[in-house]
Amino acid sequence: MRRILVVAVLVLAGCSGGQRAAEPEHVVRPTPPAALGGGSGTVEGPGVTDTRITVGMITTRTGSGGGAFERAVDSMDAFAAHLNAQGGLLGRELVVLHADDASDCATYGRLLSSLRTEVFAMVGTWSNQDGCGQEVLDADPDFVSVHGNLLTPTLYRLPNAVSAITLPPGLPTGGYEWVEQRHPDAVTRAAALYSTHIPTNGLAVHATAESVGYRFAYSRGIGPGETGFAEDVAKMADAGVRVVDLSGTGPDVVARFQRESARQGFRPDAVIAPTAYSPGFLAEVGDDAGNLVAPLPYAMFLGEDRADNPALDTYLTWLERTSPGAVPDLYGLGSWSAGVLFAEAVRAAGPAVTRARLLTALTTLGPTTANGMNAPSEAGRHDPPTCLAVVGVRDRRFVRLDPVGGGYRCLGSYRHI
């Protein structure tokens, strides 16, 4: 259950704000990856020698939820191996120092405090306890922590806590607008289920969808451990619901909802569920996901985009090489992306790199994409993506619905809450 809740955080969180202005609709395509390795220059700071740059990474490997982030660990190691095969970073080997917080807040804080004097920066971290390091980052504003994703919303207030997959509190409107363009008469008969584990889920779903014309005939927050949705499906059918939003839930909920809908003969025009794109979902849902719409701010990391996305192919190649048999997931994609972002910022901060110059580089890089694996965002400014790849299911396979041939359709705005 822990794994699913973490995935939902990537889509929804809570804070105050407004709506970022929409850009004209267009498509951006991946470009050939830029070289990250090699180069020369000076680097000053903890964890740095003439031959090495050591970075830290904290994940939850034991305790409650232990093991959920294993692919993040594998992917960060794969990135270091890839970078070192290119000559390292500014002529130095990249070394990753791993730490396990055992799903304990105090442990996370102690680890981060200790690593602050041992490593140049934190790179690739994934942990439900990441907010427990806020005091450490507050106290040392030049100590940069580049996460796969920030799972504690208040960390987005810190300039030195950066998320490679930048999804601050709120939701993009693009997925809702994409469905509205194809089912304009359906969105005024919408329904939503959302996890109450994240208090602002309901607010985010309603505020974002309603801002582009959705009207909800049924809505309910679901608690941890709920497994039955027969009554919800029956009420949606009775209310004439035609679009169901499950953005605030995990893939297990989506699968059970789809199976129950099929059992009752309820088939809305679209079920919006970004988290459904995940390992294991198709085996759970069977033939009952033909109306799935999964708007993603990143490439189809399970491999469907591999031929059209050179950076994704590089990631999967090195993951297979360093961790044979590993199944890619969102955590792995985020950690590899954090490694790319860190390397880009170090090169931009050169030729004389310090922690302070690294932070400045992160805030001035402009839009980054991990070489096309993610939709464009400005991670150093916590500016989220408004472009998306839309994924569906056909014949028990994930397929790209839009844009065809790879890339991301830029549509709508980001609704901050």
GROMACS .gro file of C-alpha atoms in nm:
model
  417
    1MET     CA    1   0.000   0.000   0.000
    2ARG     CA    2   0.287   0.237   0.078
    3ARG     CA    3   0.413   0.224  -0.277
    4ILE     CA    4   0.077   0.324  -0.421
    5LEU     CA    5   0.035   0.617  -0.188
    6VAL     CA    6   0.375   0.753  -0.284
    7VAL     CA    7   0.286   0.739  -0.652
    8ALA     CA    8  -0.030   0.936  -0.583
    9VAL     CA    9   0.178   1.210  -0.419
   10LEU     CA   10   0.348   1.267  -0.752
   11VAL     CA   11   0.018   1.374  -0.894
   12LEU     CA   12  -0.136   1.558  -0.603
   13ALA     CA   13  -0.026   1.754  -0.297
   14GLY     CA   14  -0.137   2.067  -0.117
   15CYS     CA   15  -0.029   2.429  -0.086
   16SER     CA   16  -0.155   2.772  -0.184
   17GLY     CA   17  -0.110   2.946  -0.516
   18GLY     CA   18  -0.279   3.024  -0.844
   19GLN     CA   19  -0.298   2.905  -1.202
   20ARG     CA   20  -0.003   2.935  -1.435
   21ALA     CA   21  -0.096   3.086  -1.769
   22ALA     CA   22  -0.162   2.843  -2.053
   23GLU     CA   23   0.077   2.823  -2.347
   24PRO     CA   24  -0.035   2.776  -2.709
   25GLU     CA   25  -0.088   2.407  -2.785
   26HIS     CA   26   0.211   2.246  -2.954
   27VAL     CA   27   0.426   1.932  -2.948
   28VAL     CA   28   0.786   1.899  -2.829
   29ARG     CA   29   0.997   1.603  -2.942
   30PRO     CA   30   1.298   1.437  -2.775
   31THR     CA   31   1.635   1.539  -2.914
   32PRO     CA   32   1.959   1.336  -2.917
   33PRO     CA   33   2.102   1.329  -2.563
   34ALA     CA   34   2.373   1.581  -2.483
   35ALA     CA   35   2.703   1.447  -2.352
   36LEU     CA   36   2.723   1.478  -1.974
   37GLY     CA   37   3.056   1.310  -1.902
   38GLY     CA   38   3.412   1.432  -1.940
   39GLY     CA   39   3.525   1.792  -1.921
   40SER     CA   40   3.759   1.951  -1.670
   41GLY     CA   41   3.749   2.206  -1.394
   42THR     CA   42   3.786   2.255  -1.023
   43VAL     CA   43   3.528   2.137  -0.771
   44GLU     CA   44   3.538   2.248  -0.408
   45GLY     CA   45   3.330   2.109  -0.125
   46PRO     CA   46   3.276   1.807   0.098
   47GLY     CA   47   3.305   1.471  -0.074
   48VAL     CA   48   3.534   1.600  -0.348
   49THR     CA   49   3.889   1.488  -0.429
   50ASP     CA   50   4.102   1.520  -0.737
   51THR     CA   51   3.957   1.192  -0.864
   52ARG     CA   52   3.609   1.166  -0.715
   53ILE     CA   53   3.283   1.350  -0.653
   54THR     CA   54   3.076   1.173  -0.388
   55VAL     CA   55   2.703   1.238  -0.366
   56GLY     CA   56   2.450   1.102  -0.117
   57MET     CA   57   2.115   0.932  -0.168
   58ILE     CA   58   1.860   0.848   0.103
   59THR     CA   59   1.582   0.598   0.039
   60THR     CA   60   1.358   0.371   0.241
   61ARG     CA   61   1.496   0.019   0.202
   62THR     CA   62   1.381  -0.136   0.532
   63GLY     CA   63   1.099  -0.066   0.778
   64SER     CA   64   0.745   0.024   0.671
   65GLY     CA   65   0.732   0.043   0.292
   66GLY     CA   66   1.086  -0.092   0.265
   67GLY     CA   67   1.179  -0.208  -0.082
   68ALA     CA   68   0.945   0.023  -0.271
   69PHE     CA   69   1.236   0.240  -0.381
   70GLU     CA   70   1.480  -0.033  -0.485
   71ARG     CA   71   1.457   0.065  -0.849
   72ALA     CA   72   1.555   0.420  -0.754
   73VAL     CA   73   1.873   0.285  -0.597
   74ASP     CA   74   1.944   0.066  -0.900
   75SER     CA   75   1.883   0.354  -1.139
   76MET     CA   76   2.110   0.597  -0.957
   77ASP     CA   77   2.386   0.336  -0.963
   78ALA     CA   78   2.318   0.282  -1.333
   79PHE     CA   79   2.346   0.655  -1.398
   80ALA     CA   80   2.679   0.675  -1.216
   81ALA     CA   81   2.811   0.381  -1.418
   82HIS     CA   82   2.693   0.544  -1.742
   83LEU     CA   83   2.849   0.879  -1.653
   84ASN     CA   84   3.177   0.723  -1.542
   85ALA     CA   85   3.196   0.529  -1.868
   86GLN     CA   86   3.189   0.870  -2.042
   87GLY     CA   87   3.485   0.995  -1.840
   88GLY     CA   88   3.311   1.092  -1.518
   89LEU     CA   89   3.211   1.446  -1.426
   90LEU     CA   90   3.474   1.716  -1.485
   91GLY     CA   91   3.735   1.444  -1.489
   92ARG     CA   92   3.620   1.282  -1.165
   93GLU     CA   93   3.445   0.955  -1.091
   94LEU     CA   94   3.091   0.997  -0.959
   95VAL     CA   95   3.042   0.789  -0.644
   96VAL     CA   96   2.700   0.738  -0.481
   97LEU     CA   97   2.686   0.694  -0.103
   98HIS     CA   98   2.358   0.520  -0.018
   99ALA     CA   99   2.170   0.547   0.312
  100ASP     CA  100   1.853   0.380   0.441
  101ASP     CA  101   1.617   0.583   0.663
  102ALA     CA  102   1.418   0.268   0.759
  103SER     CA  103   1.102   0.477   0.713
  104ASP     CA  104   1.185   0.674   1.028
  105CYS     CA  105   1.169   1.053   1.043
  106ALA     CA  106   1.444   1.101   1.303
  107THR     CA  107   1.673   0.865   1.114
  108TYR     CA  108   1.626   1.060   0.791
  109GLY     CA  109   1.715   1.385   0.967
  110ARG     CA  110   2.027   1.235   1.128
  111LEU     CA  111   2.141   1.082   0.801
  112LEU     CA  112   2.102   1.406   0.610
  113SER     CA  113   2.284   1.600   0.883
  114SER     CA  114   2.574   1.355   0.868
  115LEU     CA  115   2.588   1.340   0.489
  116ARG     CA  116   2.597   1.720   0.472
  117THR     CA  117   2.967   1.706   0.569
  118GLU     CA  118   3.051   1.392   0.371
  119VAL     CA  119   2.907   1.452   0.023
  120PHE     CA  120   2.904   1.734  -0.227
  121ALA     CA  121   2.527   1.715  -0.278
  122MET     CA  122   2.232   1.480  -0.240
  123VAL     CA  123   2.117   1.325  -0.568
  124GLY     CA  124   1.831   1.086  -0.643
  125THR     CA  125   1.668   1.071  -0.299
  126TRP     CA  126   1.322   0.915  -0.268
  127SER     CA  127   1.163   0.893   0.078
  128ASN     CA  128   0.832   0.951   0.247
  129GLN     CA  129   1.041   1.105   0.526
  130ASP     CA  130   1.210   1.370   0.312
  131GLY     CA  131   1.038   1.653   0.502
  132CYS     CA  132   1.231   1.545   0.812
  133GLY     CA  133   1.544   1.695   0.657
  134GLN     CA  134   1.399   2.041   0.612
  135GLU     CA  135   1.583   2.188   0.912
  136VAL     CA  136   1.916   2.063   0.776
  137LEU     CA  137   1.854   2.221   0.436
  138ASP     CA  138   1.727   2.542   0.597
  139ALA     CA  139   2.041   2.569   0.806
  140ASP     CA  140   2.277   2.520   0.511
  141PRO     CA  141   2.124   2.693   0.207
  142ASP     CA  142   2.415   2.597  -0.022
  143PHE     CA  143   2.369   2.225   0.047
  144VAL     CA  144   2.172   2.107  -0.256
  145SER     CA  145   1.936   1.808  -0.251
  146VAL     CA  146   1.821   1.693  -0.596
  147HIS     CA  147   1.538   1.444  -0.540
  148GLY     CA  148   1.368   1.208  -0.778
  149ASN     CA  149   1.058   1.382  -0.652
  150LEU     CA  150   0.984   1.590  -0.343
  151LEU     CA  151   0.723   1.396  -0.148
  152THR     CA  152   0.671   1.660   0.125
  153PRO     CA  153   0.495   1.966  -0.020
  154THR     CA  154   0.667   2.218   0.212
  155LEU     CA  155   1.004   2.130   0.060
  156TYR     CA  156   0.898   2.315  -0.254
  157ARG     CA  157   0.947   2.635  -0.055
  158LEU     CA  158   1.323   2.574  -0.031
  159PRO     CA  159   1.552   2.684  -0.315
  160ASN     CA  160   1.806   2.408  -0.237
  161ALA     CA  161   1.551   2.122  -0.244
  162VAL     CA  162   1.495   2.041  -0.610
  163SER     CA  163   1.280   1.778  -0.779
  164ALA     CA  164   1.387   1.624  -1.110
  165ILE     CA  165   1.021   1.540  -1.178
  166THR     CA  166   0.884   1.879  -1.078
  167LEU     CA  167   0.526   1.839  -0.959
  168PRO     CA  168   0.451   2.096  -0.688
  169PRO     CA  169   0.118   2.103  -0.504
  170GLY     CA  170  -0.157   2.106  -0.764
  171LEU     CA  171  -0.240   1.947  -1.098
  172PRO     CA  172  -0.194   2.022  -1.469
  173THR     CA  173  -0.509   2.090  -1.666
  174GLY     CA  174  -0.377   1.926  -1.983
  175GLY     CA  175  -0.515   1.578  -1.924
  176TYR     CA  176  -0.859   1.714  -1.845
  177GLU     CA  177  -0.853   1.936  -2.153
  178TRP     CA  178  -0.741   1.646  -2.373
  179VAL     CA  179  -1.044   1.442  -2.262
  180GLU     CA  180  -1.278   1.743  -2.300
  181GLN     CA  181  -1.162   1.794  -2.659
  182ARG     CA  182  -1.265   1.436  -2.743
  183HIS     CA  183  -1.576   1.408  -2.521
  184PRO     CA  184  -1.707   1.765  -2.486
  185ASP     CA  185  -2.056   1.659  -2.380
  186ALA     CA  186  -1.932   1.408  -2.123
  187VAL     CA  187  -1.729   1.626  -1.888
  188THR     CA  188  -2.036   1.790  -1.734
  189ARG     CA  189  -2.131   1.447  -1.598
  190ALA     CA  190  -1.809   1.364  -1.416
  191ALA     CA  191  -1.726   1.168  -1.102
  192ALA     CA  192  -1.415   1.140  -0.887
  193LEU     CA  193  -1.264   0.908  -0.631
  194TYR     CA  194  -0.954   1.029  -0.449
  195SER     CA  195  -0.738   0.912  -0.161
  196THR     CA  196  -0.785   1.092   0.170
  197HIS     CA  197  -0.428   0.997   0.263
  198ILE     CA  198  -0.333   1.327   0.100
  199PRO     CA  199  -0.569   1.586   0.254
  200THR     CA  200  -0.584   1.817  -0.048
  201ASN     CA  201  -0.651   1.551  -0.312
  202GLY     CA  202  -1.019   1.636  -0.341
  203LEU     CA  203  -0.951   2.008  -0.363
  204ALA     CA  204  -0.688   1.958  -0.633
  205VAL     CA  205  -0.910   1.735  -0.846
  206HIS     CA  206  -1.216   1.957  -0.821
  207ALA     CA  207  -1.036   2.290  -0.861
  208THR     CA  208  -0.835   2.175  -1.163
  209ALA     CA  209  -1.111   1.991  -1.349
  210GLU     CA  210  -1.376   2.254  -1.279
  211SER     CA  211  -1.143   2.529  -1.405
  212VAL     CA  212  -1.173   2.377  -1.755
  213GLY     CA  213  -1.546   2.307  -1.752
  214TYR     CA  214  -1.595   1.977  -1.565
  215ARG     CA  215  -1.897   1.935  -1.340
  216PHE     CA  216  -1.913   1.658  -1.083
  217ALA     CA  217  -2.225   1.451  -1.031
  218TYR     CA  218  -2.052   1.225  -0.779
  219SER     CA  219  -1.737   1.253  -0.568
  220ARG     CA  220  -1.596   1.067  -0.269
  221GLY     CA  221  -1.274   1.044  -0.071
  222ILE     CA  222  -1.159   0.689  -0.003
  223GLY     CA  223  -0.962   0.584   0.302
  224PRO     CA  224  -0.658   0.355   0.327
  225GLY     CA  225  -0.740  -0.009   0.272
  226GLU     CA  226  -1.074   0.037   0.095
  227THR     CA  227  -1.110  -0.238  -0.160
  228GLY     CA  228  -1.473  -0.240  -0.268
  229PHE     CA  229  -1.629   0.010  -0.509
  230ALA     CA  230  -1.959  -0.157  -0.597
  231GLU     CA  231  -2.168   0.116  -0.437
  232ASP     CA  232  -1.965   0.393  -0.600
  233VAL     CA  233  -2.003   0.238  -0.944
  234ALA     CA  234  -2.377   0.190  -0.895
  235LYS     CA  235  -2.422   0.554  -0.789
  236MET     CA  236  -2.216   0.680  -1.081
  237ALA     CA  237  -2.425   0.475  -1.323
  238ASP     CA  238  -2.747   0.606  -1.169
  239ALA     CA  239  -2.618   0.965  -1.198
  240GLY     CA  240  -2.538   0.923  -1.567
  241VAL     CA  241  -2.164   0.973  -1.516
  242ARG     CA  242  -1.959   0.966  -1.836
  243VAL     CA  243  -1.609   1.062  -1.718
  244VAL     CA  244  -1.444   0.927  -1.402
  245ASP     CA  245  -1.138   1.091  -1.250
  246LEU     CA  246  -0.913   0.863  -1.044
  247SER     CA  247  -0.611   1.095  -1.048
  248GLY     CA  248  -0.595   1.098  -0.670
  249THR     CA  249  -0.563   0.720  -0.633
  250GLY     CA  250  -0.304   0.449  -0.689
  251PRO     CA  251  -0.299   0.180  -0.960
  252ASP     CA  252  -0.451  -0.085  -0.733
  253VAL     CA  253  -0.762   0.130  -0.685
  254VAL     CA  254  -0.784   0.198  -1.059
  255ALA     CA  255  -0.766  -0.174  -1.137
  256ARG     CA  256  -1.034  -0.268  -0.883
  257PHE     CA  257  -1.259   0.014  -1.000
  258GLN     CA  258  -1.226  -0.094  -1.363
  259ARG     CA  259  -1.304  -0.455  -1.279
  260GLU     CA  260  -1.611  -0.357  -1.076
  261SER     CA  261  -1.730  -0.125  -1.354
  262ALA     CA  262  -1.704  -0.411  -1.604
  263ARG     CA  263  -1.892  -0.642  -1.367
  264GLN     CA  264  -2.181  -0.393  -1.347
  265GLY     CA  265  -2.174  -0.302  -1.715
  266PHE     CA  266  -2.077   0.059  -1.640
  267ARG     CA  267  -1.855   0.198  -1.914
  268PRO     CA  268  -1.783   0.572  -1.900
  269ASP     CA  269  -1.628   0.744  -2.199
  270ALA     CA  270  -1.301   0.799  -2.012
  271VAL     CA  271  -1.136   0.701  -1.685
  272ILE     CA  272  -0.857   0.949  -1.609
  273ALA     CA  273  -0.585   0.778  -1.406
  274PRO     CA  274  -0.218   0.876  -1.451
  275THR     CA  275  -0.094   0.630  -1.188
  276ALA     CA  276  -0.234   0.334  -1.383
  277TYR     CA  277   0.077   0.343  -1.601
  278SER     CA  278   0.288   0.121  -1.378
  279PRO     CA  279   0.438  -0.228  -1.363
  280GLY     CA  280   0.177  -0.490  -1.282
  281PHE     CA  281  -0.134  -0.285  -1.365
  282LEU     CA  282  -0.222  -0.470  -1.685
  283ALA     CA  283  -0.208  -0.806  -1.513
  284GLU     CA  284  -0.451  -0.677  -1.250
  285VAL     CA  285  -0.704  -0.513  -1.481
  286GLY     CA  286  -0.725  -0.769  -1.764
  287ASP     CA  287  -0.949  -0.657  -2.051
  288ASP     CA  288  -1.129  -0.388  -1.854
  289ALA     CA  289  -0.920  -0.077  -1.928
  290GLY     CA  290  -1.003   0.022  -2.285
  291ASN     CA  291  -1.133   0.362  -2.171
  292LEU     CA  292  -0.824   0.447  -1.964
  293VAL     CA  293  -0.662   0.788  -2.019
  294ALA     CA  294  -0.328   0.830  -1.841
  295PRO     CA  295  -0.173   1.176  -1.892
  296LEU     CA  296   0.199   1.153  -1.812
  297PRO     CA  297   0.465   1.427  -1.775
  298TYR     CA  298   0.735   1.173  -1.864
  299ALA     CA  299   0.812   0.907  -2.123
  300MET     CA  300   0.665   0.556  -2.122
  301PHE     CA  301   0.946   0.420  -1.909
  302LEU     CA  302   0.835   0.056  -1.927
  303GLY     CA  303   0.986   0.056  -2.275
  304GLU     CA  304   0.710   0.144  -2.521
  305ASP     CA  305   0.881   0.476  -2.608
  306ARG     CA  306   1.228   0.328  -2.634
  307ALA     CA  307   1.259   0.343  -3.014
  308ASP     CA  308   1.156   0.710  -3.030
  309ASN     CA  309   1.338   0.837  -2.720
  310PRO     CA  310   1.719   0.801  -2.725
  311ALA     CA  311   1.758   0.910  -2.360
  312LEU     CA  312   1.506   0.651  -2.244
  313ASP     CA  313   1.689   0.386  -2.443
  314THR     CA  314   2.014   0.486  -2.271
  315TYR     CA  315   1.852   0.462  -1.929
  316LEU     CA  316   1.699   0.120  -1.993
  317THR     CA  317   2.023  -0.009  -2.148
  318TRP     CA  318   2.229   0.087  -1.844
  319LEU     CA  319   1.967  -0.035  -1.597
  320GLU     CA  320   1.970  -0.373  -1.769
  321ARG     CA  321   2.349  -0.374  -1.772
  322THR     CA  322   2.399  -0.289  -1.403
  323SER     CA  323   2.088  -0.458  -1.256
  324PRO     CA  324   1.993  -0.747  -1.487
  325GLY     CA  325   1.625  -0.831  -1.472
  326ALA     CA  326   1.525  -0.507  -1.299
  327VAL     CA  327   1.180  -0.381  -1.400
  328PRO     CA  328   1.184  -0.001  -1.451
  329ASP     CA  329   0.941   0.211  -1.255
  330LEU     CA  330   0.867   0.575  -1.181
  331TYR     CA  331   1.108   0.585  -0.887
  332GLY     CA  332   1.391   0.469  -1.110
  333LEU     CA  333   1.303   0.720  -1.380
  334GLY     CA  334   1.307   0.997  -1.119
  335SER     CA  335   1.646   0.904  -0.976
  336TRP     CA  336   1.811   0.874  -1.318
  337SER     CA  337   1.655   1.212  -1.407
  338ALA     CA  338   1.796   1.360  -1.086
  339GLY     CA  339   2.140   1.235  -1.188
  340VAL     CA  340   2.107   1.400  -1.529
  341LEU     CA  341   1.990   1.726  -1.374
  342PHE     CA  342   2.281   1.726  -1.127
  343ALA     CA  343   2.536   1.660  -1.401
  344GLU     CA  344   2.388   1.935  -1.620
  345ALA     CA  345   2.405   2.181  -1.333
  346VAL     CA  346   2.765   2.091  -1.244
  347ARG     CA  347   2.875   2.145  -1.602
  348ALA     CA  348   2.683   2.474  -1.614
  349ALA     CA  349   2.843   2.586  -1.286
  350GLY     CA  350   3.197   2.523  -1.412
  351PRO     CA  351   3.482   2.558  -1.460
  352ALA     CA  352   3.518   2.641  -1.088
  353VAL     CA  353   3.233   2.456  -0.915
  354THR     CA  354   3.123   2.515  -0.558
  355ARG     CA  355   2.802   2.428  -0.377
  356ALA     CA  356   2.681   2.787  -0.410
  357ARG     CA  357   2.753   2.794  -0.784
  358LEU     CA  358   2.578   2.459  -0.825
  359LEU     CA  359   2.264   2.605  -0.669
  360THR     CA  360   2.285   2.913  -0.891
  361ALA     CA  361   2.322   2.691  -1.197
  362LEU     CA  362   2.015   2.488  -1.101
  363THR     CA  363   1.802   2.802  -1.081
  364THR     CA  364   1.925   2.938  -1.416
  365LEU     CA  365   1.933   2.626  -1.635
  366GLY     CA  366   1.594   2.702  -1.784
  367PRO     CA  367   1.363   2.420  -1.897
  368THR     CA  368   1.516   2.074  -1.860
  369THR     CA  369   1.390   1.733  -1.971
  370ALA     CA  370   1.657   1.477  -1.868
  371ASN     CA  371   1.743   1.474  -2.239
  372GLY     CA  372   1.380   1.413  -2.337
  373MET     CA  373   1.275   1.154  -2.078
  374ASN     CA  374   1.049   1.411  -1.908
  375ALA     CA  375   0.826   1.690  -2.027
  376PRO     CA  376   0.996   2.032  -1.999
  377SER     CA  377   1.004   2.192  -1.655
  378GLU     CA  378   1.226   2.435  -1.466
  379ALA     CA  379   1.327   2.222  -1.170
  380GLY     CA  380   1.545   2.487  -1.005
  381ARG     CA  381   1.250   2.725  -0.996
  382HIS     CA  382   0.992   2.458  -0.906
  383ASP     CA  383   0.814   2.541  -1.232
  384PRO     CA  384   0.612   2.231  -1.334
  385PRO     CA  385   0.549   2.084  -1.679
  386THR     CA  386   0.237   2.162  -1.879
  387CYS     CA  387   0.315   1.913  -2.155
  388LEU     CA  388   0.208   1.551  -2.152
  389ALA     CA  389   0.212   1.214  -2.321
  390VAL     CA  390  -0.131   1.051  -2.319
  391VAL     CA  391  -0.133   0.675  -2.265
  392GLY     CA  392  -0.415   0.425  -2.304
  393VAL     CA  393  -0.464   0.048  -2.311
  394ARG     CA  394  -0.534  -0.158  -2.622
  395ASP     CA  395  -0.530  -0.539  -2.635
  396ARG     CA  396  -0.382  -0.558  -2.284
  397ARG     CA  397  -0.092  -0.335  -2.378
  398PHE     CA  398  -0.006   0.023  -2.289
  399VAL     CA  399  -0.010   0.237  -2.604
  400ARG     CA  400   0.069   0.598  -2.673
  401LEU     CA  401  -0.247   0.785  -2.776
  402ASP     CA  402  -0.094   1.130  -2.823
  403PRO     CA  403   0.134   1.263  -2.957
  404VAL     CA  404   0.202   0.976  -3.194
  405GLY     CA  405   0.570   0.912  -3.257
  406GLY     CA  406   0.697   1.029  -2.919
  407GLY     CA  407   0.731   1.360  -2.743
  408TYR     CA  408   0.484   1.565  -2.542
  409ARG     CA  409   0.179   1.771  -2.626
  410CYS     CA  410   0.188   2.108  -2.451
  411LEU     CA  411  -0.168   2.186  -2.351
  412GLY     CA  412  -0.331   2.395  -2.082
  413SER     CA  413  -0.179   2.524  -1.761
  414TYR     CA  414  -0.080   2.414  -1.411
  415ARG     CA  415  -0.332   2.469  -1.135
  416HIS     CA  416  -0.143   2.540  -0.813
  417ILE     CA  417  -0.332   2.491  -0.489
   0.00000   0.00000   0.00000
